[in-house]
Amino acid sequence: MVREEVFSHLRELNLSGVLAVYDEVLEESRRSRSTADKTLLRLLEAEVAERRTRNRNYRLGQARFPAIKELDSFLFSDTPITEAQVRHLHEGGFVTGHDNVLLVGGSGTGKTHLALSLGINLIRLEKRVRFYNVVIPPYR
């Protein structure tokens, strides 16, 4: 009876992270004789983790990436791009400084790969990202 009421309140409050681990955490707390505050902490940690995951997945969808690319799979040996500079961009400092990053180069130089990996890393840093592929016609 109490369990159903608790679940009803959890659903009403949209606490799906707590809802998902409720039974497991309570059983573990009973076995280890944890205090109420430790049990509550475990439930809240599960909720925070669930919300971060949902937020990250939402931001990945909003970014509209055409593919998922990581920096680890980029071959710096095949391009004149400076690895240190790219790794510095991945730290995300340019976002807090309100700076822009513009990747310009010929076809096959890795612009899209770097942009995708940069965007994915920024999402990990809890930033909002939107991917645009822009083709500029040749200058006459």
mmCIF file of N, CA and C in Angstrom:
data_model
loop_
_atom_site.group_PDB
_atom_site.id
_atom_site.type_symbol
_atom_site.label_atom_id
_atom_site.label_comp_id
_atom_site.label_asym_id
_atom_site.label_seq_id
_atom_site.Cartn_x
_atom_site.Cartn_y
_atom_site.Cartn_z
ATOM 1 N N MET A 1 0.818 -1.200 0.000
ATOM 2 C CA MET A 1 0.000 0.000 0.000
ATOM 3 C C MET A 1 0.862 1.264 0.000
ATOM 4 N N VAL A 2 1.826 1.343 0.915
ATOM 5 C CA VAL A 2 2.691 2.520 0.988
ATOM 6 C C VAL A 2 3.534 2.620 -0.275
ATOM 7 N N ARG A 3 4.039 1.470 -0.740
ATOM 8 C CA ARG A 3 4.872 1.452 -1.948
ATOM 9 C C ARG A 3 4.119 2.047 -3.135
ATOM 10 N N GLU A 4 2.858 1.687 -3.305
ATOM 11 C CA GLU A 4 2.065 2.206 -4.419
ATOM 12 C C GLU A 4 1.870 3.713 -4.301
ATOM 13 N N GLU A 5 1.674 4.192 -3.084
ATOM 14 C CA GLU A 5 1.530 5.643 -2.880
ATOM 15 C C GLU A 5 2.834 6.369 -3.183
ATOM 16 N N VAL A 6 3.939 5.789 -2.735
ATOM 17 C CA VAL A 6 5.245 6.389 -3.025
ATOM 18 C C VAL A 6 5.457 6.444 -4.527
ATOM 19 N N PHE A 7 5.176 5.343 -5.231
ATOM 20 C CA PHE A 7 5.347 5.308 -6.674
ATOM 21 C C PHE A 7 4.444 6.324 -7.369
ATOM 22 N N SER A 8 3.238 6.474 -6.865
ATOM 23 C CA SER A 8 2.311 7.457 -7.433
ATOM 24 C C SER A 8 2.885 8.866 -7.312
ATOM 25 N N HIS A 9 3.434 9.183 -6.142
ATOM 26 C CA HIS A 9 4.029 10.507 -5.943
ATOM 27 C C HIS A 9 5.283 10.696 -6.805
ATOM 28 N N LEU A 10 6.081 9.651 -6.920
ATOM 29 C CA LEU A 10 7.284 9.740 -7.748
ATOM 30 C C LEU A 10 6.917 10.009 -9.204
ATOM 31 N N ARG A 11 5.867 9.339 -9.690
ATOM 32 C CA ARG A 11 5.415 9.582 -11.059
ATOM 33 C C ARG A 11 4.865 11.002 -11.208
ATOM 34 N N GLU A 12 4.103 11.461 -10.237
ATOM 35 C CA GLU A 12 3.532 12.804 -10.284
ATOM 36 C C GLU A 12 4.622 13.866 -10.284
ATOM 37 N N LEU A 13 5.702 13.610 -9.561
ATOM 38 C CA LEU A 13 6.817 14.554 -9.489
ATOM 39 C C LEU A 13 7.845 14.335 -10.598
ATOM 40 N N ASN A 14 7.584 13.375 -11.473
ATOM 41 C CA ASN A 14 8.500 13.047 -12.576
ATOM 42 C C ASN A 14 9.900 12.686 -12.082
ATOM 43 N N LEU A 15 9.962 11.880 -11.060
ATOM 44 C CA LEU A 15 11.240 11.424 -10.517
ATOM 45 C C LEU A 15 11.521 10.005 -11.008
ATOM 46 N N SER A 16 11.713 9.880 -12.320
ATOM 47 C CA SER A 16 11.881 8.558 -12.928
ATOM 48 C C SER A 16 13.177 7.876 -12.507
ATOM 49 N N GLY A 17 14.203 8.649 -12.179
ATOM 50 C CA GLY A 17 15.454 8.057 -11.711
ATOM 51 C C GLY A 17 15.267 7.361 -10.374
ATOM 52 N N VAL A 18 14.568 8.000 -9.466
ATOM 53 C CA VAL A 18 14.277 7.397 -8.164
ATOM 54 C C VAL A 18 13.371 6.191 -8.361
ATOM 55 N N LEU A 19 12.374 6.336 -9.206
ATOM 56 C CA LEU A 19 11.421 5.265 -9.475
ATOM 57 C C LEU A 19 12.133 4.006 -9.983
ATOM 58 N N ALA A 20 13.132 4.198 -10.831
ATOM 59 C CA ALA A 20 13.833 3.063 -11.440
ATOM 60 C C ALA A 20 14.657 2.266 -10.432
ATOM 61 N N VAL A 21 15.179 2.902 -9.394
ATOM 62 C CA VAL A 21 16.075 2.211 -8.459
ATOM 63 C C VAL A 21 15.486 2.047 -7.058
ATOM 64 N N TYR A 22 14.258 2.481 -6.881
ATOM 65 C CA TYR A 22 13.646 2.523 -5.552
ATOM 66 C C TYR A 22 13.748 1.189 -4.803
ATOM 67 N N ASP A 23 13.247 0.135 -5.398
ATOM 68 C CA ASP A 23 13.241 -1.169 -4.721
ATOM 69 C C ASP A 23 14.656 -1.650 -4.421
ATOM 70 N N GLU A 24 15.537 -1.505 -5.401
ATOM 71 C CA GLU A 24 16.922 -1.954 -5.237
ATOM 72 C C GLU A 24 17.617 -1.207 -4.095
ATOM 73 N N VAL A 25 17.471 0.107 -4.059
ATOM 74 C CA VAL A 25 18.129 0.921 -3.032
ATOM 75 C C VAL A 25 17.548 0.611 -1.657
ATOM 76 N N LEU A 26 16.232 0.482 -1.557
ATOM 77 C CA LEU A 26 15.631 0.167 -0.263
ATOM 78 C C LEU A 26 16.067 -1.196 0.252
ATOM 79 N N GLU A 27 16.111 -2.180 -0.642
ATOM 80 C CA GLU A 27 16.543 -3.515 -0.221
ATOM 81 C C GLU A 27 18.001 -3.498 0.244
ATOM 82 N N GLU A 28 18.847 -2.816 -0.513
ATOM 83 C CA GLU A 28 20.262 -2.725 -0.126
ATOM 84 C C GLU A 28 20.417 -1.980 1.199
ATOM 85 N N SER A 29 19.611 -0.943 1.392
ATOM 86 C CA SER A 29 19.667 -0.180 2.641
ATOM 87 C C SER A 29 19.228 -1.028 3.828
ATOM 88 N N ARG A 30 18.230 -1.871 3.625
ATOM 89 C CA ARG A 30 17.789 -2.771 4.705
ATOM 90 C C ARG A 30 18.884 -3.762 5.061
ATOM 91 N N ARG A 31 19.513 -4.340 4.023
ATOM 92 C CA ARG A 31 20.571 -5.328 4.273
ATOM 93 C C ARG A 31 21.777 -4.719 4.979
ATOM 94 N N SER A 32 22.162 -3.513 4.573
ATOM 95 C CA SER A 32 23.350 -2.884 5.158
ATOM 96 C C SER A 32 23.015 -1.997 6.352
ATOM 97 N N ARG A 33 21.727 -1.918 6.652
ATOM 98 C CA ARG A 33 21.246 -1.109 7.780
ATOM 99 C C ARG A 33 21.717 0.340 7.679
ATOM 100 N N SER A 34 21.560 0.870 6.480
ATOM 101 C CA SER A 34 21.942 2.265 6.220
ATOM 102 C C SER A 34 20.971 3.213 6.897
ATOM 103 N N THR A 35 21.460 4.400 7.172
ATOM 104 C CA THR A 35 20.609 5.423 7.762
ATOM 105 C C THR A 35 19.689 5.991 6.683
ATOM 106 N N ALA A 36 18.649 6.660 7.135
ATOM 107 C CA ALA A 36 17.677 7.241 6.205
ATOM 108 C C ALA A 36 18.336 8.269 5.299
ATOM 109 N N ASP A 37 19.252 9.059 5.826
ATOM 110 C CA ASP A 37 19.883 10.079 4.989
ATOM 111 C C ASP A 37 20.781 9.460 3.924
ATOM 112 N N LYS A 38 21.432 8.342 4.222
ATOM 113 C CA LYS A 38 22.248 7.663 3.213
ATOM 114 C C LYS A 38 21.363 7.064 2.122
ATOM 115 N N THR A 39 20.236 6.516 2.523
ATOM 116 C CA THR A 39 19.300 5.958 1.561
ATOM 117 C C THR A 39 18.742 7.059 0.663
ATOM 118 N N LEU A 40 18.349 8.156 1.264
ATOM 119 C CA LEU A 40 17.842 9.289 0.493
ATOM 120 C C LEU A 40 18.911 9.811 -0.462
ATOM 121 N N LEU A 41 20.147 9.876 -0.003
ATOM 122 C CA LEU A 41 21.246 10.330 -0.857
ATOM 123 C C LEU A 41 21.394 9.426 -2.074
ATOM 124 N N ARG A 42 21.340 8.109 -1.894
ATOM 125 C CA ARG A 42 21.450 7.184 -3.029
ATOM 126 C C ARG A 42 20.323 7.379 -4.021
ATOM 127 N N LEU A 43 19.111 7.601 -3.508
ATOM 128 C CA LEU A 43 17.960 7.835 -4.389
ATOM 129 C C LEU A 43 18.132 9.133 -5.171
ATOM 130 N N LEU A 44 18.591 10.174 -4.509
ATOM 131 C CA LEU A 44 18.792 11.463 -5.184
ATOM 132 C C LEU A 44 19.925 11.392 -6.205
ATOM 133 N N GLU A 45 20.978 10.656 -5.895
ATOM 134 C CA GLU A 45 22.071 10.472 -6.855
ATOM 135 C C GLU A 45 21.569 9.766 -8.113
ATOM 136 N N ALA A 46 20.686 8.791 -7.939
ATOM 137 C CA ALA A 46 20.113 8.093 -9.092
ATOM 138 C C ALA A 46 19.278 9.051 -9.925
ATOM 139 N N GLU A 47 18.533 9.928 -9.285
ATOM 140 C CA GLU A 47 17.715 10.902 -10.016
ATOM 141 C C GLU A 47 18.591 11.875 -10.796
ATOM 142 N N VAL A 48 19.644 12.365 -10.165
ATOM 143 C CA VAL A 48 20.553 13.298 -10.834
ATOM 144 C C VAL A 48 21.202 12.623 -12.039
ATOM 145 N N ALA A 49 21.648 11.388 -11.881
ATOM 146 C CA ALA A 49 22.270 10.657 -12.990
ATOM 147 C C ALA A 49 21.281 10.461 -14.134
ATOM 148 N N GLU A 50 20.039 10.118 -13.808
ATOM 149 C CA GLU A 50 19.006 9.926 -14.835
ATOM 150 C C GLU A 50 18.742 11.222 -15.594
ATOM 151 N N ARG A 51 18.655 12.329 -14.876
ATOM 152 C CA ARG A 51 18.386 13.616 -15.524
ATOM 153 C C ARG A 51 19.552 14.063 -16.400
ATOM 154 N N ARG A 52 20.770 13.809 -15.953
ATOM 155 C CA ARG A 52 21.931 14.154 -16.782
ATOM 156 C C ARG A 52 21.933 13.341 -18.069
ATOM 157 N N THR A 53 21.608 12.084 -17.957
ATOM 158 C CA THR A 53 21.558 11.223 -19.145
ATOM 159 C C THR A 53 20.473 11.691 -20.102
ATOM 160 N N ARG A 54 19.278 11.974 -19.578
ATOM 161 C CA ARG A 54 18.193 12.460 -20.429
ATOM 162 C C ARG A 54 18.558 13.790 -21.078
ATOM 163 N N ASN A 55 19.187 14.676 -20.294
ATOM 164 C CA ASN A 55 19.588 15.980 -20.815
ATOM 165 C C ASN A 55 20.607 15.820 -21.934
ATOM 166 N N ARG A 56 21.581 14.946 -21.729
ATOM 167 C CA ARG A 56 22.621 14.712 -22.742
ATOM 168 C C ARG A 56 21.996 14.143 -24.021
ATOM 169 N N ASN A 57 21.101 13.191 -23.879
ATOM 170 C CA ASN A 57 20.446 12.604 -25.047
ATOM 171 C C ASN A 57 19.588 13.633 -25.773
ATOM 172 N N TYR A 58 18.901 14.484 -25.025
ATOM 173 C CA TYR A 58 18.092 15.541 -25.636
ATOM 174 C C TYR A 58 18.984 16.500 -26.425
ATOM 175 N N ARG A 59 20.090 16.909 -25.822
ATOM 176 C CA ARG A 59 21.003 17.836 -26.496
ATOM 177 C C ARG A 59 21.630 17.210 -27.735
ATOM 178 N N LEU A 60 21.924 15.924 -27.681
ATOM 179 C CA LEU A 60 22.442 15.238 -28.874
ATOM 180 C C LEU A 60 21.417 15.270 -29.994
ATOM 181 N N GLY A 61 20.159 15.074 -29.669
ATOM 182 C CA GLY A 61 19.107 15.136 -30.675
ATOM 183 C C GLY A 61 18.931 16.538 -31.235
ATOM 184 N N GLN A 62 18.990 17.553 -30.371
ATOM 185 C CA GLN A 62 18.827 18.932 -30.793
ATOM 186 C C GLN A 62 19.994 19.403 -31.657
ATOM 187 N N ALA A 63 21.164 18.827 -31.456
ATOM 188 C CA ALA A 63 22.350 19.239 -32.209
ATOM 189 C C ALA A 63 22.242 18.850 -33.683
ATOM 190 N N ARG A 64 21.468 17.818 -33.984
ATOM 191 C CA ARG A 64 21.270 17.337 -35.353
ATOM 192 C C ARG A 64 22.587 16.977 -36.059
ATOM 193 N N PHE A 65 23.398 16.240 -35.352
ATOM 194 C CA PHE A 65 24.648 15.781 -35.943
ATOM 195 C C PHE A 65 24.353 14.761 -37.040
ATOM 196 N N PRO A 66 25.032 14.853 -38.183
ATOM 197 C CA PRO A 66 24.825 13.850 -39.230
ATOM 198 C C PRO A 66 25.475 12.511 -38.887
ATOM 199 N N ALA A 67 26.423 12.528 -37.956
ATOM 200 C CA ALA A 67 27.115 11.311 -37.515
ATOM 201 C C ALA A 67 27.758 11.612 -36.166
ATOM 202 N N ILE A 68 28.219 10.585 -35.511
ATOM 203 C CA ILE A 68 28.928 10.743 -34.242
ATOM 204 C C ILE A 68 30.411 10.489 -34.506
ATOM 205 N N LYS A 69 31.219 11.493 -34.241
ATOM 206 C CA LYS A 69 32.673 11.370 -34.436
ATOM 207 C C LYS A 69 33.373 11.815 -33.157
ATOM 208 N N GLU A 70 34.395 11.088 -32.793
ATOM 209 C CA GLU A 70 35.187 11.419 -31.607
ATOM 210 C C GLU A 70 36.565 11.894 -32.034
ATOM 211 N N LEU A 71 37.168 12.714 -31.209
ATOM 212 C CA LEU A 71 38.492 13.249 -31.506
ATOM 213 C C LEU A 71 39.539 12.131 -31.550
ATOM 214 N N ASP A 72 39.350 11.093 -30.744
ATOM 215 C CA ASP A 72 40.316 9.985 -30.699
ATOM 216 C C ASP A 72 40.474 9.294 -32.052
ATOM 217 N N SER A 73 39.452 9.349 -32.898
ATOM 218 C CA SER A 73 39.536 8.672 -34.197
ATOM 219 C C SER A 73 40.044 9.598 -35.306
ATOM 220 N N PHE A 74 40.364 10.853 -34.967
ATOM 221 C CA PHE A 74 40.877 11.789 -35.974
ATOM 222 C C PHE A 74 42.381 11.583 -36.134
ATOM 223 N N LEU A 75 42.836 11.493 -37.381
ATOM 224 C CA LEU A 75 44.256 11.267 -37.653
ATOM 225 C C LEU A 75 44.936 12.600 -37.939
ATOM 226 N N PHE A 76 45.607 13.121 -36.956
ATOM 227 C CA PHE A 76 46.294 14.400 -37.118
ATOM 228 C C PHE A 76 47.485 14.289 -38.066
ATOM 229 N N SER A 77 48.016 13.073 -38.239
ATOM 230 C CA SER A 77 49.166 12.891 -39.122
ATOM 231 C C SER A 77 48.800 13.127 -40.586
ATOM 232 N N ASP A 78 47.525 13.009 -40.918
ATOM 233 C CA ASP A 78 47.085 13.177 -42.303
ATOM 234 C C ASP A 78 46.695 14.611 -42.639
ATOM 235 N N THR A 79 46.919 15.555 -41.729
ATOM 236 C CA THR A 79 46.459 16.924 -41.935
ATOM 237 C C THR A 79 47.427 17.916 -41.294
ATOM 238 N N PRO A 80 47.446 19.141 -41.781
ATOM 239 C CA PRO A 80 48.331 20.142 -41.176
ATOM 240 C C PRO A 80 47.743 20.789 -39.914
ATOM 241 N N ILE A 81 46.603 20.318 -39.450
ATOM 242 C CA ILE A 81 45.946 20.893 -38.277
ATOM 243 C C ILE A 81 46.765 20.620 -37.023
ATOM 244 N N THR A 82 46.872 21.625 -36.172
ATOM 245 C CA THR A 82 47.636 21.514 -34.937
ATOM 246 C C THR A 82 46.804 20.798 -33.870
ATOM 247 N N GLU A 83 47.303 19.673 -33.405
ATOM 248 C CA GLU A 83 46.565 18.881 -32.420
ATOM 249 C C GLU A 83 46.372 19.639 -31.114
ATOM 250 N N ALA A 84 47.376 20.349 -30.669
ATOM 251 C CA ALA A 84 47.275 21.088 -29.407
ATOM 252 C C ALA A 84 46.160 22.134 -29.463
ATOM 253 N N GLN A 85 46.030 22.804 -30.588
ATOM 254 C CA GLN A 85 44.992 23.824 -30.732
ATOM 255 C C GLN A 85 43.593 23.192 -30.694
ATOM 256 N N VAL A 86 43.443 22.068 -31.350
ATOM 257 C CA VAL A 86 42.152 21.378 -31.366
ATOM 258 C C VAL A 86 41.809 20.879 -29.966
ATOM 259 N N ARG A 87 42.766 20.317 -29.272
ATOM 260 C CA ARG A 87 42.522 19.845 -27.903
ATOM 261 C C ARG A 87 42.158 21.010 -26.987
ATOM 262 N N HIS A 88 42.760 22.156 -27.214
ATOM 263 C CA HIS A 88 42.417 23.359 -26.448
ATOM 264 C C HIS A 88 40.955 23.760 -26.707
ATOM 265 N N LEU A 89 40.518 23.685 -27.956
ATOM 266 C CA LEU A 89 39.121 23.990 -28.283
ATOM 267 C C LEU A 89 38.170 23.025 -27.572
ATOM 268 N N HIS A 90 38.584 21.768 -27.435
ATOM 269 C CA HIS A 90 37.734 20.766 -26.793
ATOM 270 C C HIS A 90 37.524 21.047 -25.302
ATOM 271 N N GLU A 91 38.338 21.889 -24.714
ATOM 272 C CA GLU A 91 38.139 22.269 -23.311
ATOM 273 C C GLU A 91 36.946 23.199 -23.162
ATOM 274 N N GLY A 92 36.519 23.848 -24.260
ATOM 275 C CA GLY A 92 35.313 24.666 -24.246
ATOM 276 C C GLY A 92 35.479 26.089 -23.773
ATOM 277 N N GLY A 93 36.697 26.553 -23.585
ATOM 278 C CA GLY A 93 36.923 27.911 -23.114
ATOM 279 C C GLY A 93 36.389 28.983 -24.047
ATOM 280 N N PHE A 94 36.349 28.693 -25.316
ATOM 281 C CA PHE A 94 35.861 29.688 -26.278
ATOM 282 C C PHE A 94 34.375 29.979 -26.075
ATOM 283 N N VAL A 95 33.637 29.041 -25.503
ATOM 284 C CA VAL A 95 32.207 29.248 -25.269
ATOM 285 C C VAL A 95 31.999 30.283 -24.167
ATOM 286 N N THR A 96 32.717 30.133 -23.067
ATOM 287 C CA THR A 96 32.568 31.094 -21.969
ATOM 288 C C THR A 96 33.085 32.466 -22.363
ATOM 289 N N GLY A 97 34.033 32.520 -23.285
ATOM 290 C CA GLY A 97 34.546 33.798 -23.785
ATOM 291 C C GLY A 97 33.707 34.372 -24.912
ATOM 292 N N HIS A 98 32.624 33.668 -25.280
ATOM 293 C CA HIS A 98 31.720 34.091 -26.358
ATOM 294 C C HIS A 98 32.464 34.277 -27.677
ATOM 295 N N ASP A 99 33.421 33.389 -27.937
ATOM 296 C CA ASP A 99 34.176 33.409 -29.187
ATOM 297 C C ASP A 99 33.568 32.421 -30.169
ATOM 298 N N ASN A 100 33.827 32.633 -31.430
ATOM 299 C CA ASN A 100 33.355 31.741 -32.486
ATOM 300 C C ASN A 100 34.486 30.856 -32.957
ATOM 301 N N VAL A 101 34.126 29.704 -33.495
ATOM 302 C CA VAL A 101 35.085 28.812 -34.134
ATOM 303 C C VAL A 101 34.591 28.588 -35.551
ATOM 304 N N LEU A 102 35.442 28.845 -36.502
ATOM 305 C CA LEU A 102 35.094 28.673 -37.902
ATOM 306 C C LEU A 102 36.125 27.739 -38.517
ATOM 307 N N LEU A 103 35.652 26.657 -39.087
ATOM 308 C CA LEU A 103 36.540 25.679 -39.708
ATOM 309 C C LEU A 103 36.455 25.860 -41.213
ATOM 310 N N VAL A 104 37.573 26.197 -41.819
ATOM 311 C CA VAL A 104 37.628 26.462 -43.254
ATOM 312 C C VAL A 104 38.726 25.600 -43.854
ATOM 313 N N GLY A 105 38.450 25.013 -44.997
ATOM 314 C CA GLY A 105 39.464 24.212 -45.668
ATOM 315 C C GLY A 105 38.855 23.456 -46.825
ATOM 316 N N GLY A 106 39.712 22.815 -47.546
ATOM 317 C CA GLY A 106 39.278 22.055 -48.704
ATOM 318 C C GLY A 106 38.544 20.786 -48.321
ATOM 319 N N SER A 107 38.014 20.153 -49.323
ATOM 320 C CA SER A 107 37.278 18.908 -49.129
ATOM 321 C C SER A 107 38.207 17.829 -48.588
ATOM 322 N N GLY A 108 37.721 17.088 -47.572
ATOM 323 C CA GLY A 108 38.488 15.974 -47.028
ATOM 324 C C GLY A 108 39.560 16.359 -46.037
ATOM 325 N N THR A 109 39.537 17.570 -45.525
ATOM 326 C CA THR A 109 40.575 18.002 -44.579
ATOM 327 C C THR A 109 40.203 17.732 -43.129
ATOM 328 N N GLY A 110 38.999 17.256 -42.859
ATOM 329 C CA GLY A 110 38.614 16.892 -41.500
ATOM 330 C C GLY A 110 37.772 17.923 -40.767
ATOM 331 N N LYS A 111 37.268 18.914 -41.478
ATOM 332 C CA LYS A 111 36.470 19.970 -40.829
ATOM 333 C C LYS A 111 35.238 19.390 -40.140
ATOM 334 N N THR A 112 34.498 18.562 -40.831
ATOM 335 C CA THR A 112 33.270 18.008 -40.273
ATOM 336 C C THR A 112 33.580 17.092 -39.098
ATOM 337 N N HIS A 113 34.593 16.264 -39.242
ATOM 338 C CA HIS A 113 34.982 15.363 -38.161
ATOM 339 C C HIS A 113 35.312 16.171 -36.910
ATOM 340 N N LEU A 114 36.120 17.211 -37.059
ATOM 341 C CA LEU A 114 36.491 18.028 -35.908
ATOM 342 C C LEU A 114 35.294 18.762 -35.322
ATOM 343 N N ALA A 115 34.411 19.273 -36.176
ATOM 344 C CA ALA A 115 33.227 19.982 -35.692
ATOM 345 C C ALA A 115 32.319 19.041 -34.903
ATOM 346 N N LEU A 116 32.137 17.830 -35.401
ATOM 347 C CA LEU A 116 31.299 16.859 -34.708
ATOM 348 C C LEU A 116 31.899 16.464 -33.364
ATOM 349 N N SER A 117 33.185 16.192 -33.347
ATOM 350 C CA SER A 117 33.822 15.799 -32.086
ATOM 351 C C SER A 117 33.803 16.951 -31.088
ATOM 352 N N LEU A 118 33.977 18.162 -31.573
ATOM 353 C CA LEU A 118 33.923 19.342 -30.703
ATOM 354 C C LEU A 118 32.510 19.495 -30.129
ATOM 355 N N GLY A 119 31.504 19.355 -30.969
ATOM 356 C CA GLY A 119 30.120 19.474 -30.517
ATOM 357 C C GLY A 119 29.748 18.419 -29.490
ATOM 358 N N ILE A 120 30.160 17.192 -29.711
ATOM 359 C CA ILE A 120 29.863 16.111 -28.778
ATOM 360 C C ILE A 120 30.530 16.381 -27.436
ATOM 361 N N ASN A 121 31.763 16.868 -27.467
ATOM 362 C CA ASN A 121 32.453 17.173 -26.218
ATOM 363 C C ASN A 121 31.782 18.335 -25.486
ATOM 364 N N LEU A 122 31.310 19.324 -26.224
ATOM 365 C CA LEU A 122 30.608 20.444 -25.585
ATOM 366 C C LEU A 122 29.311 19.972 -24.934
ATOM 367 N N ILE A 123 28.636 19.023 -25.543
ATOM 368 C CA ILE A 123 27.436 18.458 -24.930
ATOM 369 C C ILE A 123 27.798 17.749 -23.630
ATOM 370 N N ARG A 124 28.926 17.068 -23.614
ATOM 371 C CA ARG A 124 29.396 16.445 -22.365
ATOM 372 C C ARG A 124 29.649 17.502 -21.291
ATOM 373 N N LEU A 125 30.046 18.704 -21.723
ATOM 374 C CA LEU A 125 30.274 19.820 -20.795
ATOM 375 C C LEU A 125 28.979 20.573 -20.483
ATOM 376 N N GLU A 126 27.842 19.966 -20.877
ATOM 377 C CA GLU A 126 26.497 20.488 -20.629
ATOM 378 C C GLU A 126 26.223 21.814 -21.337
ATOM 379 N N LYS A 127 26.751 21.938 -22.555
ATOM 380 C CA LYS A 127 26.485 23.104 -23.400
ATOM 381 C C LYS A 127 25.489 22.702 -24.480
ATOM 382 N N ARG A 128 24.772 23.687 -24.994
ATOM 383 C CA ARG A 128 23.863 23.439 -26.114
ATOM 384 C C ARG A 128 24.630 23.622 -27.411
ATOM 385 N N VAL A 129 24.354 22.743 -28.361
ATOM 386 C CA VAL A 129 25.083 22.728 -29.622
ATOM 387 C C VAL A 129 24.095 22.550 -30.760
ATOM 388 N N ARG A 130 24.381 23.190 -31.886
ATOM 389 C CA ARG A 130 23.598 22.978 -33.113
ATOM 390 C C ARG A 130 24.572 22.891 -34.267
ATOM 391 N N PHE A 131 24.502 21.818 -35.038
ATOM 392 C CA PHE A 131 25.399 21.593 -36.160
ATOM 393 C C PHE A 131 24.786 22.147 -37.440
ATOM 394 N N TYR A 132 25.571 22.929 -38.163
ATOM 395 C CA TYR A 132 25.167 23.437 -39.474
ATOM 396 C C TYR A 132 26.278 23.106 -40.459
ATOM 397 N N ASN A 133 25.902 22.635 -41.616
ATOM 398 C CA ASN A 133 26.855 22.397 -42.690
ATOM 399 C C ASN A 133 26.624 23.495 -43.718
ATOM 400 N N VAL A 134 27.609 24.352 -43.904
ATOM 401 C CA VAL A 134 27.459 25.502 -44.788
ATOM 402 C C VAL A 134 28.406 25.343 -45.982
ATOM 403 N N VAL A 135 27.841 25.495 -47.155
ATOM 404 C CA VAL A 135 28.640 25.457 -48.378
ATOM 405 C C VAL A 135 28.626 26.861 -48.957
ATOM 406 N N ILE A 136 29.808 27.425 -49.135
ATOM 407 C CA ILE A 136 29.930 28.761 -49.688
ATOM 408 C C ILE A 136 30.317 28.635 -51.162
ATOM 409 N N PRO A 137 29.573 29.252 -52.043
ATOM 410 C CA PRO A 137 29.905 29.155 -53.465
ATOM 411 C C PRO A 137 31.259 29.829 -53.744
ATOM 412 N N PRO A 138 31.949 29.366 -54.771
ATOM 413 C CA PRO A 138 33.268 29.954 -55.073
ATOM 414 C C PRO A 138 33.132 31.453 -55.406
ATOM 415 N N TYR A 139 34.155 32.173 -55.011
ATOM 416 C CA TYR A 139 34.202 33.624 -55.269
ATOM 417 C C TYR A 139 34.512 33.863 -56.738
ATOM 418 N N ARG A 140 33.812 34.809 -57.371
ATOM 419 C CA ARG A 140 34.070 35.093 -58.783
ATOM 420 C C ARG A 140 34.780 36.404 -58.945
#
